[in-house]
């Protein structure tokens, strides 16, 4: 099999689809003073800048980006805009005792879908946005049990009527003919996006507001009121860390967020005769309820983009080289595609790539602002960052501007999370967890999938998920 790769220099298919990244912006040239310096020009950094500047236009805000705006996960993801909650409401509850706060956070996250769509519309960002449903398909009794539990958890934590619903196998197969589908969890109020278009448009929007983006500029050191880069020094009373999966590369942050790998393959455009067999007329966001989990979207130009874990983590928190992924990962994802959607089995793959998302030690996102230190941060969205980053940016802006809003009281604000273990424990823990997940899936498949394998529970316990 020839290994499909994103076009040279494009970190994902999404960039190849739009003719590559936008022309590079200028790097920082010498020393500068600003009011707020944001490190990292992905969704988190860009949303923070957008909300700061729309609320206080005279603020001098700058973004420092090592590569180009949208180089990271923001330009490589699966394009699921879901407003989903990552990860455990119980952990937020345990930390704060504030049940109403956790419920309010769930609603604030759900609201991000319309917030993002609204701003994209107002800023004229064409990002192939399409409102749709999420479909988490179950193909075994154990998977059915898990989607029922997820459904009940959502209801118990205040999902409004009509947000989630369970459907049977026949209805699922009428929507998307997934082999052996026994049922699905439908999530309403989500959307499909083309991530590179969204992040490119957002970067242009913040520039129109007067924000400066210095690309090709690497932050090498951080101090109070001071950001040292390879191109000069920036003095700023407020510094924001918005580097999510790349955070381990910053000095002193090696164990804050673990860079978890995710990879995606995309097919060539799917012929009409195949769509007639598969269905998928509603462009739903498709995932499966296996432990190793895959996610897919039908693109605006009628391809299937399917993602999954692949190699979960590189020793020492290393990250990929410009999205290049391994042949074994491509084969694994292709096999999932063939298994779930047999009529798509012979479709050639056009592209494959990977990226990193940030995972905190307790798998629960957080953000914060230490006014005395002049330092703010956000991240650890564990695979839901397309929507969560919007809430993060909005909340960081309120915190920095000293606005006393409902957002600054949500339970993920100013949480302290312990660090990841040093290597090799970190590598052993994460690889052990995913090995156990794979074995749990294989065990469930062999045993007819009657109930959830105990191996999956051990895996969750192993790394505190
Ligand atoms: C393959 C994949 C699929 C995903 N699918 C989904 C999905 O469908 N839905 C969803 O909600 N989430 C998904 N995610 C997660 C989501 O994309 C991320 O959580 C989100 O984009 C994070 O945005 P960010 O701005 O915080 O980080 P990033 O977009 O990663 O941006 C961080 C930026 O910091 C820059 N940087 C790093 N170090 C430095 C430095 N020293 N100096 C200057 N700049 C630096 C990087 O170059 C990068 O541009 C996926 C992630 C991946 C990798």
PDB file of N, CA, C and O and ligand atoms in Angstrom, residues 39-45 64-68 71-74 76-80 217-219 242-246 250 262-264 295 355-357 381 383-387, ligand 1:
ATOM      1  N   UNK A  39       0.910  33.321  23.767  1.00  0.00           N
ATOM      2  CA  UNK A  39       1.841  32.366  23.142  1.00  0.00           C
ATOM      3  C   UNK A  39       1.026  31.256  22.483  1.00  0.00           C
ATOM      4  O   UNK A  39       0.326  30.506  23.163  1.00  0.00           O
ATOM      5  N   UNK A  40       1.119  31.140  21.170  1.00  0.00           N
ATOM      6  CA  UNK A  40       0.399  30.096  20.439  1.00  0.00           C
ATOM      7  C   UNK A  40      -0.815  30.656  19.717  1.00  0.00           C
ATOM      8  O   UNK A  40      -1.725  31.203  20.347  1.00  0.00           O
ATOM      9  N   UNK A  41      -0.811  30.521  18.369  1.00  0.00           N
ATOM     10  CA  UNK A  41      -1.928  31.061  17.577  1.00  0.00           C
ATOM     11  C   UNK A  41      -2.796  29.938  17.020  1.00  0.00           C
ATOM     12  O   UNK A  41      -2.952  29.775  15.819  1.00  0.00           O
ATOM     13  N   UNK A  42      -3.336  29.130  17.948  1.00  0.00           N
ATOM     14  CA  UNK A  42      -4.398  28.185  17.596  1.00  0.00           C
ATOM     15  C   UNK A  42      -5.716  28.787  18.064  1.00  0.00           C
ATOM     16  O   UNK A  42      -5.801  29.988  18.362  1.00  0.00           O
ATOM     17  N   UNK A  43      -6.740  27.942  18.157  1.00  0.00           N
ATOM     18  CA  UNK A  43      -8.052  28.464  18.559  1.00  0.00           C
ATOM     19  C   UNK A  43      -8.003  29.162  19.917  1.00  0.00           C
ATOM     20  O   UNK A  43      -8.616  30.203  20.106  1.00  0.00           O
ATOM     21  N   UNK A  44      -7.282  28.582  20.890  1.00  0.00           N
ATOM     22  CA  UNK A  44      -7.278  29.181  22.240  1.00  0.00           C
ATOM     23  C   UNK A  44      -6.721  30.603  22.198  1.00  0.00           C
ATOM     24  O   UNK A  44      -7.337  31.549  22.719  1.00  0.00           O
ATOM     25  N   UNK A  45      -5.540  30.745  21.588  1.00  0.00           N
ATOM     26  CA  UNK A  45      -4.912  32.064  21.538  1.00  0.00           C
ATOM     27  C   UNK A  45      -5.755  33.046  20.736  1.00  0.00           C
ATOM     28  O   UNK A  45      -5.944  34.205  21.141  1.00  0.00           O
ATOM     29  N   UNK A  64       2.291  35.328  19.586  1.00  0.00           N
ATOM     30  CA  UNK A  64       3.593  34.840  19.127  1.00  0.00           C
ATOM     31  C   UNK A  64       3.429  33.384  18.730  1.00  0.00           C
ATOM     32  O   UNK A  64       2.990  32.572  19.540  1.00  0.00           O
ATOM     33  N   UNK A  65       3.780  33.060  17.503  1.00  0.00           N
ATOM     34  CA  UNK A  65       3.527  31.714  16.994  1.00  0.00           C
ATOM     35  C   UNK A  65       4.817  31.148  16.375  1.00  0.00           C
ATOM     36  O   UNK A  65       5.415  31.776  15.504  1.00  0.00           O
ATOM     37  N   UNK A  66       5.187  29.950  16.829  1.00  0.00           N
ATOM     38  CA  UNK A  66       6.437  29.336  16.371  1.00  0.00           C
ATOM     39  C   UNK A  66       6.410  29.042  14.872  1.00  0.00           C
ATOM     40  O   UNK A  66       7.392  29.225  14.175  1.00  0.00           O
ATOM     41  N   UNK A  67       5.269  28.612  14.373  1.00  0.00           N
ATOM     42  CA  UNK A  67       5.177  28.242  12.961  1.00  0.00           C
ATOM     43  C   UNK A  67       4.214  29.193  12.258  1.00  0.00           C
ATOM     44  O   UNK A  67       4.576  30.324  11.948  1.00  0.00           O
ATOM     45  N   UNK A  68       2.999  28.757  11.993  1.00  0.00           N
ATOM     46  CA  UNK A  68       2.007  29.690  11.435  1.00  0.00           C
ATOM     47  C   UNK A  68       0.697  29.530  12.198  1.00  0.00           C
ATOM     48  O   UNK A  68       0.458  28.482  12.827  1.00  0.00           O
ATOM     49  N   UNK A  71      -1.148  26.105  12.849  1.00  0.00           N
ATOM     50  CA  UNK A  71      -0.197  25.008  12.594  1.00  0.00           C
ATOM     51  C   UNK A  71      -0.504  23.777  13.450  1.00  0.00           C
ATOM     52  O   UNK A  71      -0.303  22.638  13.016  1.00  0.00           O
ATOM     53  N   UNK A  72      -1.001  23.988  14.650  1.00  0.00           N
ATOM     54  CA  UNK A  72      -1.185  22.890  15.607  1.00  0.00           C
ATOM     55  C   UNK A  72      -2.504  22.157  15.387  1.00  0.00           C
ATOM     56  O   UNK A  72      -3.037  22.099  14.260  1.00  0.00           O
ATOM     57  N   UNK A  73      -3.029  21.608  16.472  1.00  0.00           N
ATOM     58  CA  UNK A  73      -4.258  20.814  16.395  1.00  0.00           C
ATOM     59  C   UNK A  73      -5.400  21.608  15.763  1.00  0.00           C
ATOM     60  O   UNK A  73      -6.274  21.025  15.107  1.00  0.00           O
ATOM     61  N   UNK A  74      -5.389  22.927  15.932  1.00  0.00           N
ATOM     62  CA  UNK A  74      -6.512  23.727  15.423  1.00  0.00           C
ATOM     63  C   UNK A  74      -6.670  23.626  13.910  1.00  0.00           C
ATOM     64  O   UNK A  74      -7.773  23.783  13.396  1.00  0.00           O
ATOM     65  N   UNK A  76      -5.708  20.833  12.234  1.00  0.00           N
ATOM     66  CA  UNK A  76      -5.526  19.427  11.851  1.00  0.00           C
ATOM     67  C   UNK A  76      -6.653  18.528  12.343  1.00  0.00           C
ATOM     68  O   UNK A  76      -6.614  17.320  12.114  1.00  0.00           O
ATOM     69  N   UNK A  77      -7.613  19.081  13.105  1.00  0.00           N
ATOM     70  CA  UNK A  77      -8.527  18.196  13.836  1.00  0.00           C
ATOM     71  C   UNK A  77      -9.634  17.611  12.955  1.00  0.00           C
ATOM     72  O   UNK A  77      -9.712  17.862  11.760  1.00  0.00           O
ATOM     73  N   UNK A  78     -10.520  16.846  13.620  1.00  0.00           N
ATOM     74  CA  UNK A  78     -11.579  16.143  12.907  1.00  0.00           C
ATOM     75  C   UNK A  78     -12.771  17.011  12.528  1.00  0.00           C
ATOM     76  O   UNK A  78     -13.716  16.535  11.895  1.00  0.00           O
ATOM     77  N   UNK A  79     -12.747  18.281  12.941  1.00  0.00           N
ATOM     78  CA  UNK A  79     -13.821  19.193  12.552  1.00  0.00           C
ATOM     79  C   UNK A  79     -15.137  18.941  13.265  1.00  0.00           C
ATOM     80  O   UNK A  79     -16.198  19.264  12.751  1.00  0.00           O
ATOM     81  N   UNK A  80     -15.038  18.393  14.458  1.00  0.00           N
ATOM     82  CA  UNK A  80     -16.232  18.190  15.292  1.00  0.00           C
ATOM     83  C   UNK A  80     -16.399  19.391  16.208  1.00  0.00           C
ATOM     84  O   UNK A  80     -15.585  19.599  17.111  1.00  0.00           O
ATOM     85  N   UNK A 217       8.202  32.605  15.103  1.00  0.00           N
ATOM     86  CA  UNK A 217       8.865  33.175  16.291  1.00  0.00           C
ATOM     87  C   UNK A 217       8.643  32.222  17.470  1.00  0.00           C
ATOM     88  O   UNK A 217       7.503  31.994  17.864  1.00  0.00           O
ATOM     89  N   UNK A 218       9.734  31.689  17.988  1.00  0.00           N
ATOM     90  CA  UNK A 218       9.619  30.662  19.040  1.00  0.00           C
ATOM     91  C   UNK A 218       9.868  31.261  20.414  1.00  0.00           C
ATOM     92  O   UNK A 218      10.898  31.921  20.627  1.00  0.00           O
ATOM     93  N   UNK A 219       8.952  31.002  21.327  1.00  0.00           N
ATOM     94  CA  UNK A 219       9.159  31.429  22.718  1.00  0.00           C
ATOM     95  C   UNK A 219      10.144  30.458  23.370  1.00  0.00           C
ATOM     96  O   UNK A 219       9.962  29.241  23.326  1.00  0.00           O
ATOM     97  N   UNK A 242      -1.050  29.502  25.507  1.00  0.00           N
ATOM     98  CA  UNK A 242      -2.116  28.862  24.710  1.00  0.00           C
ATOM     99  C   UNK A 242      -1.482  27.853  23.760  1.00  0.00           C
ATOM    100  O   UNK A 242      -1.714  27.886  22.556  1.00  0.00           O
ATOM    101  N   UNK A 243      -0.695  26.967  24.323  1.00  0.00           N
ATOM    102  CA  UNK A 243       0.109  26.043  23.507  1.00  0.00           C
ATOM    103  C   UNK A 243      -0.384  24.590  23.579  1.00  0.00           C
ATOM    104  O   UNK A 243       0.270  23.698  23.039  1.00  0.00           O
ATOM    105  N   UNK A 244      -1.478  24.333  24.234  1.00  0.00           N
ATOM    106  CA  UNK A 244      -2.096  23.002  24.432  1.00  0.00           C
ATOM    107  C   UNK A 244      -1.143  21.820  24.297  1.00  0.00           C
ATOM    108  O   UNK A 244      -0.272  21.633  25.136  1.00  0.00           O
ATOM    109  N   UNK A 245      -1.250  21.036  23.217  1.00  0.00           N
ATOM    110  CA  UNK A 245      -0.444  19.815  23.102  1.00  0.00           C
ATOM    111  C   UNK A 245       1.055  20.047  23.003  1.00  0.00           C
ATOM    112  O   UNK A 245       1.842  19.102  23.107  1.00  0.00           O
ATOM    113  N   UNK A 246       1.473  21.302  22.795  1.00  0.00           N
ATOM    114  CA  UNK A 246       2.902  21.613  22.667  1.00  0.00           C
ATOM    115  C   UNK A 246       3.488  22.172  23.961  1.00  0.00           C
ATOM    116  O   UNK A 246       4.657  22.557  24.008  1.00  0.00           O
ATOM    117  N   UNK A 250       7.723  24.064  26.433  1.00  0.00           N
ATOM    118  CA  UNK A 250       8.067  25.341  27.068  1.00  0.00           C
ATOM    119  C   UNK A 250       8.884  25.079  28.325  1.00  0.00           C
ATOM    120  O   UNK A 250       8.640  24.087  29.029  1.00  0.00           O
ATOM    121  N   UNK A 262      -3.287  12.071  17.860  1.00  0.00           N
ATOM    122  CA  UNK A 262      -4.470  11.592  17.150  1.00  0.00           C
ATOM    123  C   UNK A 262      -4.163  11.693  15.663  1.00  0.00           C
ATOM    124  O   UNK A 262      -3.437  12.598  15.239  1.00  0.00           O
ATOM    125  N   UNK A 263      -4.686  10.745  14.883  1.00  0.00           N
ATOM    126  CA  UNK A 263      -4.364  10.717  13.451  1.00  0.00           C
ATOM    127  C   UNK A 263      -5.645  10.603  12.637  1.00  0.00           C
ATOM    128  O   UNK A 263      -6.664  10.110  13.134  1.00  0.00           O
ATOM    129  N   UNK A 264      -5.571  11.066  11.414  1.00  0.00           N
ATOM    130  CA  UNK A 264      -6.762  11.068  10.546  1.00  0.00           C
ATOM    131  C   UNK A 264      -6.366  10.594   9.145  1.00  0.00           C
ATOM    132  O   UNK A 264      -5.282  10.931   8.656  1.00  0.00           O
ATOM    133  N   UNK A 295     -13.506   8.521  15.097  1.00  0.00           N
ATOM    134  CA  UNK A 295     -14.442   9.615  14.826  1.00  0.00           C
ATOM    135  C   UNK A 295     -14.344   9.967  13.351  1.00  0.00           C
ATOM    136  O   UNK A 295     -13.277   9.835  12.744  1.00  0.00           O
ATOM    137  N   UNK A 355      -1.560  14.810  14.786  1.00  0.00           N
ATOM    138  CA  UNK A 355      -1.298  16.010  15.573  1.00  0.00           C
ATOM    139  C   UNK A 355      -1.407  15.673  17.047  1.00  0.00           C
ATOM    140  O   UNK A 355      -1.683  14.524  17.402  1.00  0.00           O
ATOM    141  N   UNK A 356      -1.166  16.662  17.892  1.00  0.00           N
ATOM    142  CA  UNK A 356      -1.251  16.404  19.336  1.00  0.00           C
ATOM    143  C   UNK A 356      -2.295  17.290  20.004  1.00  0.00           C
ATOM    144  O   UNK A 356      -2.458  18.450  19.658  1.00  0.00           O
ATOM    145  N   UNK A 357      -2.967  16.679  20.973  1.00  0.00           N
ATOM    146  CA  UNK A 357      -3.887  17.423  21.820  1.00  0.00           C
ATOM    147  C   UNK A 357      -3.380  17.316  23.254  1.00  0.00           C
ATOM    148  O   UNK A 357      -2.670  16.369  23.596  1.00  0.00           O
ATOM    149  N   UNK A 381      -7.960  20.082  26.780  1.00  0.00           N
ATOM    150  CA  UNK A 381      -9.363  19.864  26.406  1.00  0.00           C
ATOM    151  C   UNK A 381      -9.657  18.409  26.032  1.00  0.00           C
ATOM    152  O   UNK A 381     -10.805  18.064  25.747  1.00  0.00           O
ATOM    153  N   UNK A 383      -9.434  16.461  23.413  1.00  0.00           N
ATOM    154  CA  UNK A 383     -10.161  16.084  22.194  1.00  0.00           C
ATOM    155  C   UNK A 383     -11.458  16.821  21.946  1.00  0.00           C
ATOM    156  O   UNK A 383     -12.170  16.504  21.005  1.00  0.00           O
ATOM    157  N   UNK A 384     -11.768  17.818  22.762  1.00  0.00           N
ATOM    158  CA  UNK A 384     -12.983  18.601  22.492  1.00  0.00           C
ATOM    159  C   UNK A 384     -12.653  20.083  22.257  1.00  0.00           C
ATOM    160  O   UNK A 384     -13.520  20.949  22.374  1.00  0.00           O
ATOM    161  N   UNK A 385     -11.398  20.341  21.918  1.00  0.00           N
ATOM    162  CA  UNK A 385     -10.928  21.737  21.911  1.00  0.00           C
ATOM    163  C   UNK A 385     -11.529  22.635  20.849  1.00  0.00           C
ATOM    164  O   UNK A 385     -11.457  23.858  20.984  1.00  0.00           O
ATOM    165  N   UNK A 386     -12.141  22.081  19.815  1.00  0.00           N
ATOM    166  CA  UNK A 386     -12.700  22.961  18.780  1.00  0.00           C
ATOM    167  C   UNK A 386     -13.780  23.854  19.393  1.00  0.00           C
ATOM    168  O   UNK A 386     -13.871  25.043  19.086  1.00  0.00           O
ATOM    169  N   UNK A 387     -14.570  23.275  20.305  1.00  0.00           N
ATOM    170  CA  UNK A 387     -15.569  24.108  20.981  1.00  0.00           C
ATOM    171  C   UNK A 387     -15.056  24.644  22.323  1.00  0.00           C
ATOM    172  O   UNK A 387     -15.232  25.828  22.628  1.00  0.00           O
TER     173      UNK A 387
HETATM  174  C1  LIG B   1      -5.921  14.853  14.872  1.00  0.00           C
HETATM  175  C2  LIG B   1      -6.744  15.636  15.858  1.00  0.00           C
HETATM  176  C3  LIG B   1      -8.124  15.574  15.791  1.00  0.00           C
HETATM  177  C4  LIG B   1      -8.905  16.314  16.676  1.00  0.00           C
HETATM  178  N1  LIG B   1     -10.254  16.349  16.488  1.00  0.00           N
HETATM  179  C5  LIG B   1     -11.003  17.171  17.241  1.00  0.00           C
HETATM  180  C6  LIG B   1     -12.382  17.359  16.935  1.00  0.00           C
HETATM  181  O1  LIG B   1     -12.895  16.832  15.953  1.00  0.00           O
HETATM  182  N2  LIG B   1     -13.108  18.153  17.768  1.00  0.00           N
HETATM  183  C7  LIG B   1     -12.559  18.781  18.845  1.00  0.00           C
HETATM  184  O2  LIG B   1     -13.264  19.472  19.566  1.00  0.00           O
HETATM  185  N3  LIG B   1     -11.221  18.690  19.108  1.00  0.00           N
HETATM  186  C8  LIG B   1     -10.445  17.918  18.318  1.00  0.00           C
HETATM  187  N4  LIG B   1      -9.095  17.864  18.533  1.00  0.00           N
HETATM  188  C9  LIG B   1      -8.514  18.712  19.591  1.00  0.00           C
HETATM  189  C10 LIG B   1      -8.478  20.189  19.175  1.00  0.00           C
HETATM  190  O3  LIG B   1      -8.087  20.313  17.834  1.00  0.00           O
HETATM  191  C11 LIG B   1      -7.518  20.961  20.093  1.00  0.00           C
HETATM  192  O4  LIG B   1      -7.894  20.756  21.440  1.00  0.00           O
HETATM  193  C12 LIG B   1      -7.538  22.470  19.840  1.00  0.00           C
HETATM  194  O5  LIG B   1      -7.366  22.748  18.477  1.00  0.00           O
HETATM  195  C13 LIG B   1      -6.439  23.126  20.666  1.00  0.00           C
HETATM  196  O6  LIG B   1      -6.289  24.449  20.258  1.00  0.00           O
HETATM  197  P1  LIG B   1      -5.107  25.305  20.895  1.00  0.00           P
HETATM  198  O7  LIG B   1      -5.155  26.626  20.276  1.00  0.00           O
HETATM  199  O8  LIG B   1      -5.221  25.243  22.370  1.00  0.00           O
HETATM  200  O9  LIG B   1      -3.782  24.501  20.501  1.00  0.00           O
HETATM  201  P2  LIG B   1      -3.059  24.369  19.071  1.00  0.00           P
HETATM  202  O10 LIG B   1      -4.003  24.529  17.949  1.00  0.00           O
HETATM  203  O11 LIG B   1      -2.281  23.108  19.115  1.00  0.00           O
HETATM  204  O12 LIG B   1      -2.114  25.626  19.025  1.00  0.00           O
HETATM  205  C14 LIG B   1      -0.963  25.761  19.819  1.00  0.00           C
HETATM  206  C15 LIG B   1       0.011  26.622  19.039  1.00  0.00           C
HETATM  207  O13 LIG B   1       1.119  26.928  19.876  1.00  0.00           O
HETATM  208  C16 LIG B   1       2.249  27.046  19.034  1.00  0.00           C
HETATM  209  N5  LIG B   1       3.455  26.905  19.861  1.00  0.00           N
HETATM  210  C17 LIG B   1       3.863  25.813  20.534  1.00  0.00           C
HETATM  211  N6  LIG B   1       5.021  26.047  21.179  1.00  0.00           N
HETATM  212  C18 LIG B   1       5.367  27.337  20.913  1.00  0.00           C
HETATM  213  C19 LIG B   1       6.460  28.178  21.290  1.00  0.00           C
HETATM  214  N7  LIG B   1       7.452  27.735  22.083  1.00  0.00           N
HETATM  215  N8  LIG B   1       6.498  29.449  20.834  1.00  0.00           N
HETATM  216  C20 LIG B   1       5.493  29.920  20.032  1.00  0.00           C
HETATM  217  N9  LIG B   1       4.435  29.158  19.639  1.00  0.00           N
HETATM  218  C21 LIG B   1       4.363  27.895  20.077  1.00  0.00           C
HETATM  219  C22 LIG B   1       2.066  25.887  18.052  1.00  0.00           C
HETATM  220  O14 LIG B   1       2.842  26.043  16.876  1.00  0.00           O
HETATM  221  C23 LIG B   1       0.577  25.921  17.802  1.00  0.00           C
HETATM  222  O15 LIG B   1       0.221  26.657  16.649  1.00  0.00           O
HETATM  223  C24 LIG B   1      -8.282  17.116  17.682  1.00  0.00           C
HETATM  224  C25 LIG B   1      -6.890  17.153  17.767  1.00  0.00           C
HETATM  225  C26 LIG B   1      -6.121  16.422  16.869  1.00  0.00           C
HETATM  226  C27 LIG B   1      -4.625  16.499  16.964  1.00  0.00           C
END
